Amino acid sequence: MTPIALVGIGKIALDQHVPAINASPDWTLAASVSRNGSVPGVQSFTTIEAMLDARPDIPVVSLALPPVPRFAYAVAALQAGRHVMLEKPPGATLAEIHALRDLAAQKGLSLYATWHSRMARGVAPAKAWLRAATITRAHITWREDVRKWHPGQDWVFEPGGMGVFDPGINALSILTEILPMPVHLTEATLTYPENRQTPIAATLRFSGNVTADFDWRQEGPQTWDIEVETADGTLTLRQGGAVLELDGKPQPLGQTPGEYPALYARMADLVRTRASDIDLAPMIHVADAMTLGRREVTGAFHF
Ligand code: NAP
């Protein structure tokens, strides 16, 4: 098993990364880096530099920080000759990720821009079903309660936090994986709370009759659906890709390891083959929405 360091011990690190690494046949969690957080039984550091200096035996660093602080950590790890795994969204800007991609290539290291939602059970079968389809319309409905999923995380409403695109980019990561043709954004309306820097809701229109509705204000049942109409019937992914329906009928899906175990297995493959996996398509759509979006203002938002 290869030693790996996990950086940014917060919500997703504890919910998903630590259990996935602990259950992995490929990795052993050898160190954590976090200003406040730690993992019981694992050597902890408060700066990336201290960890990189003290543990030259750790060849891989997984960064579970929010996007804005993540870039400096990624540069430090790559400069120190370590392979790097990035949480989604892979950066605060596209240029940052181009810089990381170039640095990793120059150093001969693996860089993996992960998209955990692409590992949901229904995504690969949906992609296979749509491979030869003629798409007539597609619609994403991604409506969740920010207070439930990001309690007190003010960074999501700060510049670079992406607001409702933090979950919305998960939907776009699935869309860009399953559609047999590329699409591009043509129109967007972004709704900003009057006291915040990032949108709390967005409606998007793409080429190819593809639309999306993202909203972070949904209480009660949560909706993470993608419906794709084709000349041969309608494919629907529900529950973030965990459920696949064809013409309304749920399809049997094989057992899969789970989203985060699948990401860590993929990282093991990338490191073994000295390859990188950096698909920016989901983030390009978000950047385009920020570029082209019409702004609307709604009431103040407080956690
Ligand atoms: P989080 O809990 O708010 O942050 C993770 C940790 O990063 C924090 O506990 C903090 O640890 C460190 N951190 C935060 N700001 C920092 C800064 N300015 N400088 C250095 N370290 C900082 O966030 P999260 O929910 O885990 O999300 C992290 C990433 O995972 C995001 O990109 C998010 O989109 C993605 N993600 C989140 C979820 C989810 O359900 N929350 C699901 C999938 C993916 P210390 O204070 O100990 O340094």
Tab-separated table of C-alpha atoms and ligand atoms in Angstrom:
chain	number	residue	atom	x	y	z
A	1	MET	CA	0.000	0.000	0.000
A	2	THR	CA	1.255	3.469	-0.876
A	3	PRO	CA	1.345	6.216	1.765
A	4	ILE	CA	-0.922	9.189	1.021
A	5	ALA	CA	-1.374	12.527	2.799
A	6	LEU	CA	-4.800	14.152	3.122
A	7	VAL	CA	-5.020	17.941	3.316
A	8	GLY	CA	-7.941	20.027	4.644
A	9	ILE	CA	-9.545	17.935	7.353
A	10	GLY	CA	-13.075	19.301	7.177
A	11	LYS	CA	-16.507	18.083	6.147
A	12	ILE	CA	-15.755	16.079	3.006
A	13	ALA	CA	-12.401	14.789	4.281
A	14	LEU	CA	-14.076	13.227	7.311
A	15	ASP	CA	-17.332	12.189	5.573
A	16	GLN	CA	-15.752	10.570	2.507
A	17	HIS	CA	-11.959	10.741	2.042
A	18	VAL	CA	-10.855	9.144	5.318
A	19	PRO	CA	-13.288	6.166	5.071
A	20	ALA	CA	-12.426	5.656	1.374
A	21	ILE	CA	-8.655	5.691	2.028
A	22	ASN	CA	-9.015	3.402	5.051
A	23	ALA	CA	-11.018	0.885	2.996
A	24	SER	CA	-8.688	1.092	-0.014
A	25	PRO	CA	-6.359	-1.750	-1.001
A	26	ASP	CA	-4.059	0.848	-2.629
A	27	TRP	CA	-3.503	3.533	0.012
A	28	THR	CA	-2.575	3.993	3.624
A	29	LEU	CA	-3.342	7.327	5.281
A	30	ALA	CA	0.114	8.368	6.467
A	31	ALA	CA	-0.338	12.050	7.354
A	32	SER	CA	-2.866	14.851	7.517
A	33	VAL	CA	-2.370	18.567	6.987
A	34	SER	CA	-4.899	20.976	8.464
A	35	ARG	CA	-4.717	24.142	10.523
A	36	ASN	CA	-7.240	22.812	13.049
A	37	GLY	CA	-8.439	19.356	12.020
A	38	SER	CA	-6.746	15.983	12.432
A	39	VAL	CA	-7.496	12.277	12.015
A	40	PRO	CA	-7.143	10.067	15.104
A	41	GLY	CA	-4.053	7.841	14.892
A	42	VAL	CA	-2.582	9.695	11.894
A	43	GLN	CA	0.455	11.994	12.091
A	44	SER	CA	-0.818	15.550	11.688
A	45	PHE	CA	0.823	18.737	10.424
A	46	THR	CA	-0.503	22.274	10.317
A	47	THR	CA	1.376	23.333	7.171
A	48	ILE	CA	1.974	21.558	3.880
A	49	GLU	CA	5.632	22.619	3.900
A	50	ALA	CA	6.257	20.894	7.248
A	51	MET	CA	4.625	17.678	5.988
A	52	LEU	CA	6.541	17.713	2.684
A	53	ASP	CA	9.831	18.254	4.561
A	54	ALA	CA	9.181	15.642	7.241
A	55	ARG	CA	7.681	12.895	5.041
A	56	PRO	CA	9.616	12.430	1.786
A	57	ASP	CA	8.294	8.850	1.840
A	58	ILE	CA	4.735	10.059	0.991
A	59	PRO	CA	4.482	10.255	-2.816
A	60	VAL	CA	0.838	11.358	-3.129
A	61	VAL	CA	-1.143	14.268	-1.673
A	62	SER	CA	-4.946	14.530	-1.776
A	63	LEU	CA	-6.317	18.061	-1.386
A	64	ALA	CA	-9.796	18.270	0.165
A	65	LEU	CA	-9.667	22.018	0.810
A	66	PRO	CA	-12.077	24.582	-0.645
A	67	PRO	CA	-11.011	25.770	-4.117
A	68	VAL	CA	-9.514	29.168	-3.250
A	69	PRO	CA	-6.796	28.057	-0.804
A	70	ARG	CA	-6.155	24.792	-2.686
A	71	PHE	CA	-3.924	26.151	-5.481
A	72	ALA	CA	-0.973	27.110	-3.237
A	73	TYR	CA	-1.068	23.668	-1.611
A	74	ALA	CA	-1.124	21.964	-5.019
A	75	VAL	CA	1.862	23.985	-6.245
A	76	ALA	CA	3.830	23.175	-3.075
A	77	ALA	CA	3.112	19.450	-3.404
A	78	LEU	CA	3.973	19.301	-7.125
A	79	GLN	CA	7.146	21.377	-6.609
A	80	ALA	CA	8.139	18.835	-3.957
A	81	GLY	CA	7.705	16.003	-6.480
A	82	ARG	CA	4.400	14.585	-5.195
A	83	HIS	CA	1.440	13.392	-7.252
A	84	VAL	CA	-1.711	15.413	-6.537
A	85	MET	CA	-5.429	14.674	-6.342
A	86	LEU	CA	-7.802	17.668	-6.373
A	87	GLU	CA	-11.338	17.834	-4.945
A	88	LYS	CA	-13.933	19.390	-7.222
A	89	PRO	CA	-14.120	22.093	-8.463
A	90	PRO	CA	-10.447	21.664	-9.399
A	91	GLY	CA	-9.563	25.331	-8.877
A	92	ALA	CA	-10.913	28.786	-8.236
A	93	THR	CA	-10.147	29.715	-11.864
A	94	LEU	CA	-9.428	27.873	-15.094
A	95	ALA	CA	-5.983	29.467	-15.398
A	96	GLU	CA	-4.978	27.945	-12.065
A	97	ILE	CA	-5.706	24.480	-13.346
A	98	HIS	CA	-3.825	25.105	-16.587
A	99	ALA	CA	-0.840	26.125	-14.451
A	100	LEU	CA	-1.115	22.978	-12.310
A	101	ARG	CA	-1.485	20.790	-15.393
A	102	ASP	CA	1.670	22.322	-16.914
A	103	LEU	CA	3.632	21.987	-13.673
A	104	ALA	CA	2.619	18.336	-13.242
A	105	ALA	CA	3.591	17.591	-16.858
A	106	GLN	CA	6.926	19.362	-16.467
A	107	LYS	CA	7.684	17.345	-13.311
A	108	GLY	CA	6.436	14.033	-14.750
A	109	LEU	CA	3.812	13.736	-12.000
A	110	SER	CA	0.171	12.624	-11.985
A	111	LEU	CA	-2.523	15.247	-11.457
A	112	TYR	CA	-6.111	14.098	-11.005
A	113	ALA	CA	-8.946	16.636	-11.121
A	114	THR	CA	-11.638	14.473	-9.547
A	115	TRP	CA	-15.358	14.636	-10.285
A	116	HIS	CA	-16.950	12.420	-7.646
A	117	SER	CA	-20.435	12.544	-9.175
A	118	ARG	CA	-19.123	10.896	-12.343
A	119	MET	CA	-18.530	7.812	-10.194
A	120	ALA	CA	-22.219	7.535	-9.210
A	121	ARG	CA	-23.665	4.130	-10.108
A	122	GLY	CA	-25.927	5.201	-12.950
A	123	VAL	CA	-23.471	7.412	-14.822
A	124	ALA	CA	-21.465	4.823	-16.803
A	125	PRO	CA	-24.627	2.913	-17.874
A	126	ALA	CA	-26.288	6.226	-18.840
A	127	LYS	CA	-23.275	7.170	-20.934
A	128	ALA	CA	-23.339	3.783	-22.660
A	129	TRP	CA	-27.091	4.044	-23.356
A	130	LEU	CA	-26.733	7.554	-24.796
A	131	ARG	CA	-23.637	6.818	-26.886
A	132	ALA	CA	-25.538	6.432	-30.159
A	133	ALA	CA	-28.672	8.388	-29.176
A	134	THR	CA	-30.158	11.414	-30.898
A	135	ILE	CA	-30.760	13.888	-28.077
A	136	THR	CA	-33.816	16.111	-28.511
A	137	ARG	CA	-33.803	17.827	-25.097
A	138	ALA	CA	-32.090	17.584	-21.719
A	139	HIS	CA	-32.854	19.245	-18.401
A	140	ILE	CA	-31.035	19.309	-15.075
A	141	THR	CA	-32.893	20.008	-11.825
A	142	TRP	CA	-30.404	20.382	-8.958
A	143	ARG	CA	-32.180	21.828	-5.942
A	144	GLU	CA	-30.875	21.398	-2.424
A	145	ASP	CA	-30.739	23.124	0.939
A	146	VAL	CA	-27.423	24.925	1.460
A	147	ARG	CA	-28.027	25.086	5.214
A	148	LYS	CA	-28.228	21.281	5.359
A	149	TRP	CA	-25.206	20.472	3.159
A	150	HIS	CA	-22.874	23.392	3.898
A	151	PRO	CA	-23.783	24.446	7.435
A	152	GLY	CA	-21.958	27.668	8.298
A	153	GLN	CA	-19.534	27.365	5.326
A	154	ASP	CA	-19.329	31.054	4.444
A	155	TRP	CA	-16.580	30.376	1.863
A	156	VAL	CA	-19.209	29.142	-0.616
A	157	PHE	CA	-20.567	32.709	-0.749
A	158	GLU	CA	-17.146	34.373	-1.001
A	159	PRO	CA	-15.432	35.101	-4.361
A	160	GLY	CA	-14.169	31.784	-5.763
A	161	GLY	CA	-16.603	29.783	-3.631
A	162	MET	CA	-18.938	29.491	-6.662
A	163	GLY	CA	-22.190	29.599	-4.701
A	164	VAL	CA	-24.835	27.259	-6.106
A	165	PHE	CA	-22.320	26.099	-8.716
A	166	ASP	CA	-20.497	24.227	-5.943
A	167	PRO	CA	-23.217	21.521	-6.150
A	168	GLY	CA	-24.262	22.517	-9.682
A	169	ILE	CA	-20.849	21.627	-11.068
A	170	ASN	CA	-21.526	18.046	-9.955
A	171	ALA	CA	-24.541	17.987	-12.283
A	172	LEU	CA	-22.435	19.512	-15.057
A	173	SER	CA	-19.745	16.883	-14.475
A	174	ILE	CA	-22.358	14.185	-15.116
A	175	LEU	CA	-23.909	16.016	-18.091
A	176	THR	CA	-20.545	16.448	-19.805
A	177	GLU	CA	-19.737	12.790	-19.178
A	178	ILE	CA	-22.962	11.263	-20.522
A	179	LEU	CA	-23.892	13.459	-23.488
A	180	PRO	CA	-22.558	12.101	-26.779
A	181	MET	CA	-22.032	15.649	-28.100
A	182	PRO	CA	-20.400	18.760	-26.645
A	183	VAL	CA	-22.662	21.665	-25.671
A	184	HIS	CA	-21.896	25.261	-24.814
A	185	LEU	CA	-23.640	27.805	-22.628
A	186	THR	CA	-25.747	30.392	-24.448
A	187	GLU	CA	-27.675	32.120	-21.643
A	188	ALA	CA	-27.710	32.264	-17.847
A	189	THR	CA	-29.569	34.047	-15.061
A	190	LEU	CA	-27.792	34.146	-11.732
A	191	THR	CA	-29.605	35.080	-8.514
A	192	TYR	CA	-27.425	36.696	-5.844
A	193	PRO	CA	-28.488	37.319	-2.228
A	194	GLU	CA	-28.068	41.060	-1.659
A	195	ASN	CA	-25.410	40.432	1.022
A	196	ARG	CA	-23.378	37.752	-0.819
A	197	GLN	CA	-20.734	37.523	-3.577
A	198	THR	CA	-21.877	34.313	-5.317
A	199	PRO	CA	-25.255	33.132	-6.662
A	200	ILE	CA	-27.715	31.108	-4.610
A	201	ALA	CA	-29.667	30.056	-7.727
A	202	ALA	CA	-29.036	29.857	-11.466
A	203	THR	CA	-30.905	28.972	-14.631
A	204	LEU	CA	-28.784	27.986	-17.612
A	205	ARG	CA	-29.425	27.404	-21.287
A	206	PHE	CA	-26.992	25.490	-23.504
A	207	SER	CA	-26.807	24.642	-27.176
A	208	GLY	CA	-28.540	21.387	-28.131
A	209	ASN	CA	-31.768	22.264	-26.222
A	210	VAL	CA	-30.117	21.591	-22.866
A	211	THR	CA	-31.237	23.574	-19.801
A	212	ALA	CA	-30.451	23.562	-16.083
A	213	ASP	CA	-32.096	24.824	-12.919
A	214	PHE	CA	-29.879	25.081	-9.824
A	215	ASP	CA	-31.273	26.293	-6.515
A	216	TRP	CA	-29.797	26.229	-3.026
A	217	ARG	CA	-32.991	27.249	-1.250
A	218	GLN	CA	-34.915	23.966	-1.450
A	219	GLU	CA	-36.136	22.725	1.890
A	220	GLY	CA	-37.807	19.316	2.320
A	221	PRO	CA	-37.127	16.687	-0.362
A	222	GLN	CA	-33.923	17.388	-2.302
A	223	THR	CA	-33.737	16.998	-6.090
A	224	TRP	CA	-30.666	15.967	-8.102
A	225	ASP	CA	-32.142	14.862	-11.459
A	226	ILE	CA	-30.984	14.904	-15.082
A	227	GLU	CA	-33.572	14.062	-17.751
A	228	VAL	CA	-32.436	13.375	-21.315
A	229	GLU	CA	-35.023	12.983	-24.070
A	230	THR	CA	-33.914	11.070	-27.134
A	231	ALA	CA	-35.495	9.818	-30.327
A	232	ASP	CA	-35.657	6.393	-28.634
A	233	GLY	CA	-37.078	7.367	-25.242
A	234	THR	CA	-36.262	9.262	-22.070
A	235	LEU	CA	-33.320	8.545	-19.809
A	236	THR	CA	-33.428	9.981	-16.291
A	237	LEU	CA	-30.695	9.978	-13.670
A	238	ARG	CA	-31.997	10.675	-10.167
A	239	GLN	CA	-30.424	11.093	-6.735
A	240	GLY	CA	-27.248	12.539	-8.195
A	241	GLY	CA	-26.741	9.620	-10.580
A	242	ALA	CA	-27.446	6.774	-8.142
A	243	VAL	CA	-30.727	5.847	-9.891
A	244	LEU	CA	-31.207	5.323	-13.634
A	245	GLU	CA	-34.630	5.209	-15.281
A	246	LEU	CA	-35.522	4.493	-18.876
A	247	ASP	CA	-38.979	5.795	-19.817
A	248	GLY	CA	-39.753	6.052	-16.097
A	249	LYS	CA	-38.718	2.482	-15.247
A	250	PRO	CA	-35.833	2.091	-12.739
A	251	GLN	CA	-33.008	0.010	-14.225
A	252	PRO	CA	-31.050	-2.605	-12.281
A	253	LEU	CA	-27.520	-1.320	-11.630
A	254	GLY	CA	-24.545	-3.456	-10.681
A	255	GLN	CA	-22.662	-3.024	-7.437
A	256	THR	CA	-20.010	-0.297	-7.583
A	257	PRO	CA	-17.441	0.629	-4.947
A	258	GLY	CA	-18.978	4.046	-4.193
A	259	GLU	CA	-17.946	7.459	-5.482
A	260	TYR	CA	-14.906	8.185	-3.297
A	261	PRO	CA	-13.509	4.603	-3.288
A	262	ALA	CA	-13.737	4.769	-7.098
A	263	LEU	CA	-11.813	8.080	-7.140
A	264	TYR	CA	-9.015	6.615	-5.011
A	265	ALA	CA	-8.854	3.492	-7.217
A	266	ARG	CA	-8.568	5.739	-10.274
A	267	MET	CA	-5.788	7.761	-8.603
A	268	ALA	CA	-3.897	4.516	-7.965
A	269	ASP	CA	-4.162	3.686	-11.694
A	270	LEU	CA	-3.003	7.165	-12.705
A	271	VAL	CA	0.041	7.021	-10.424
A	272	ARG	CA	0.910	3.491	-11.606
A	273	THR	CA	0.837	4.632	-15.230
A	274	ARG	CA	2.222	8.148	-14.577
A	275	ALA	CA	-0.862	9.618	-16.268
A	276	SER	CA	-3.035	12.630	-15.447
A	277	ASP	CA	-6.798	13.119	-15.718
A	278	ILE	CA	-7.854	16.758	-15.971
A	279	ASP	CA	-11.206	17.373	-17.672
A	280	LEU	CA	-12.189	21.016	-17.396
A	281	ALA	CA	-15.513	20.773	-19.273
A	282	PRO	CA	-17.756	21.170	-16.162
A	283	MET	CA	-15.777	24.169	-14.943
A	284	ILE	CA	-15.781	25.843	-18.364
A	285	HIS	CA	-19.593	25.899	-18.202
A	286	VAL	CA	-19.474	27.512	-14.756
A	287	ALA	CA	-16.937	30.106	-15.890
A	288	ASP	CA	-19.090	30.818	-18.958
A	289	ALA	CA	-22.171	31.280	-16.752
A	290	MET	CA	-20.238	33.779	-14.648
A	291	THR	CA	-19.110	35.553	-17.850
A	292	LEU	CA	-22.450	35.609	-19.641
A	293	GLY	CA	-24.925	35.542	-16.750
A	294	ARG	CA	-27.627	38.107	-16.203
A	295	ARG	CA	-27.645	39.156	-12.533
A	296	GLU	CA	-30.723	39.218	-10.330
A	297	VAL	CA	-30.723	40.187	-6.662
A	298	THR	CA	-32.773	38.511	-3.954
A	299	GLY	CA	-33.094	38.955	-0.188
A	300	ALA	CA	-30.143	38.616	2.174
A	301	PHE	CA	-28.999	35.094	3.059
A	302	HIS	CA	-27.832	34.123	6.556
A	303	PHE	CA	-26.903	30.619	7.730
B	1	NAP	P1	-14.812	22.701	4.597
B	1	NAP	O1	-15.190	21.640	5.571
B	1	NAP	O2	-15.348	24.067	4.818
B	1	NAP	O3	-13.245	22.844	4.450
B	1	NAP	C1	-12.347	21.761	4.497
B	1	NAP	C2	-11.137	22.159	5.346
B	1	NAP	O4	-10.276	22.987	4.578
B	1	NAP	C3	-11.485	22.990	6.549
B	1	NAP	O5	-11.903	22.181	7.613
B	1	NAP	C4	-10.194	23.728	6.845
B	1	NAP	O6	-9.406	22.940	7.714
B	1	NAP	C5	-9.534	23.814	5.469
B	1	NAP	N1	-9.615	25.193	5.019
B	1	NAP	C6	-10.725	25.925	4.794
B	1	NAP	N2	-10.394	27.166	4.388
B	1	NAP	C7	-9.053	27.210	4.362
B	1	NAP	C8	-8.115	28.206	4.039
B	1	NAP	N3	-8.512	29.435	3.647
B	1	NAP	N4	-6.807	27.909	4.094
B	1	NAP	C9	-6.403	26.685	4.475
B	1	NAP	N5	-7.253	25.691	4.815
B	1	NAP	C10	-8.557	25.951	4.749
B	1	NAP	O7	-15.205	22.284	3.129
B	1	NAP	P2	-15.747	20.896	2.551
B	1	NAP	O8	-17.218	20.889	2.597
B	1	NAP	O9	-15.030	19.743	3.144
B	1	NAP	O10	-15.352	21.099	1.014
B	1	NAP	C11	-14.022	21.028	0.570
B	1	NAP	C12	-14.036	20.741	-0.931
B	1	NAP	O11	-14.699	19.503	-1.133
B	1	NAP	C13	-14.795	21.783	-1.740
B	1	NAP	O12	-14.130	22.026	-2.961
B	1	NAP	C14	-16.145	21.131	-1.988
B	1	NAP	O13	-16.737	21.548	-3.207
B	1	NAP	C15	-15.755	19.668	-2.051
B	1	NAP	N6	-16.865	18.765	-1.699
B	1	NAP	C16	-17.633	19.019	-0.596
B	1	NAP	C17	-18.721	18.196	-0.319
B	1	NAP	C18	-19.617	18.416	0.892
B	1	NAP	O14	-20.640	17.740	1.019
B	1	NAP	N7	-19.289	19.313	1.820
B	1	NAP	C19	-19.021	17.113	-1.147
B	1	NAP	C20	-18.172	16.853	-2.224
B	1	NAP	C21	-17.108	17.685	-2.490
B	1	NAP	P3	-8.516	23.632	8.855
B	1	NAP	O15	-9.318	24.751	9.445
B	1	NAP	O16	-8.247	22.516	9.799
B	1	NAP	O17	-7.291	24.109	8.118
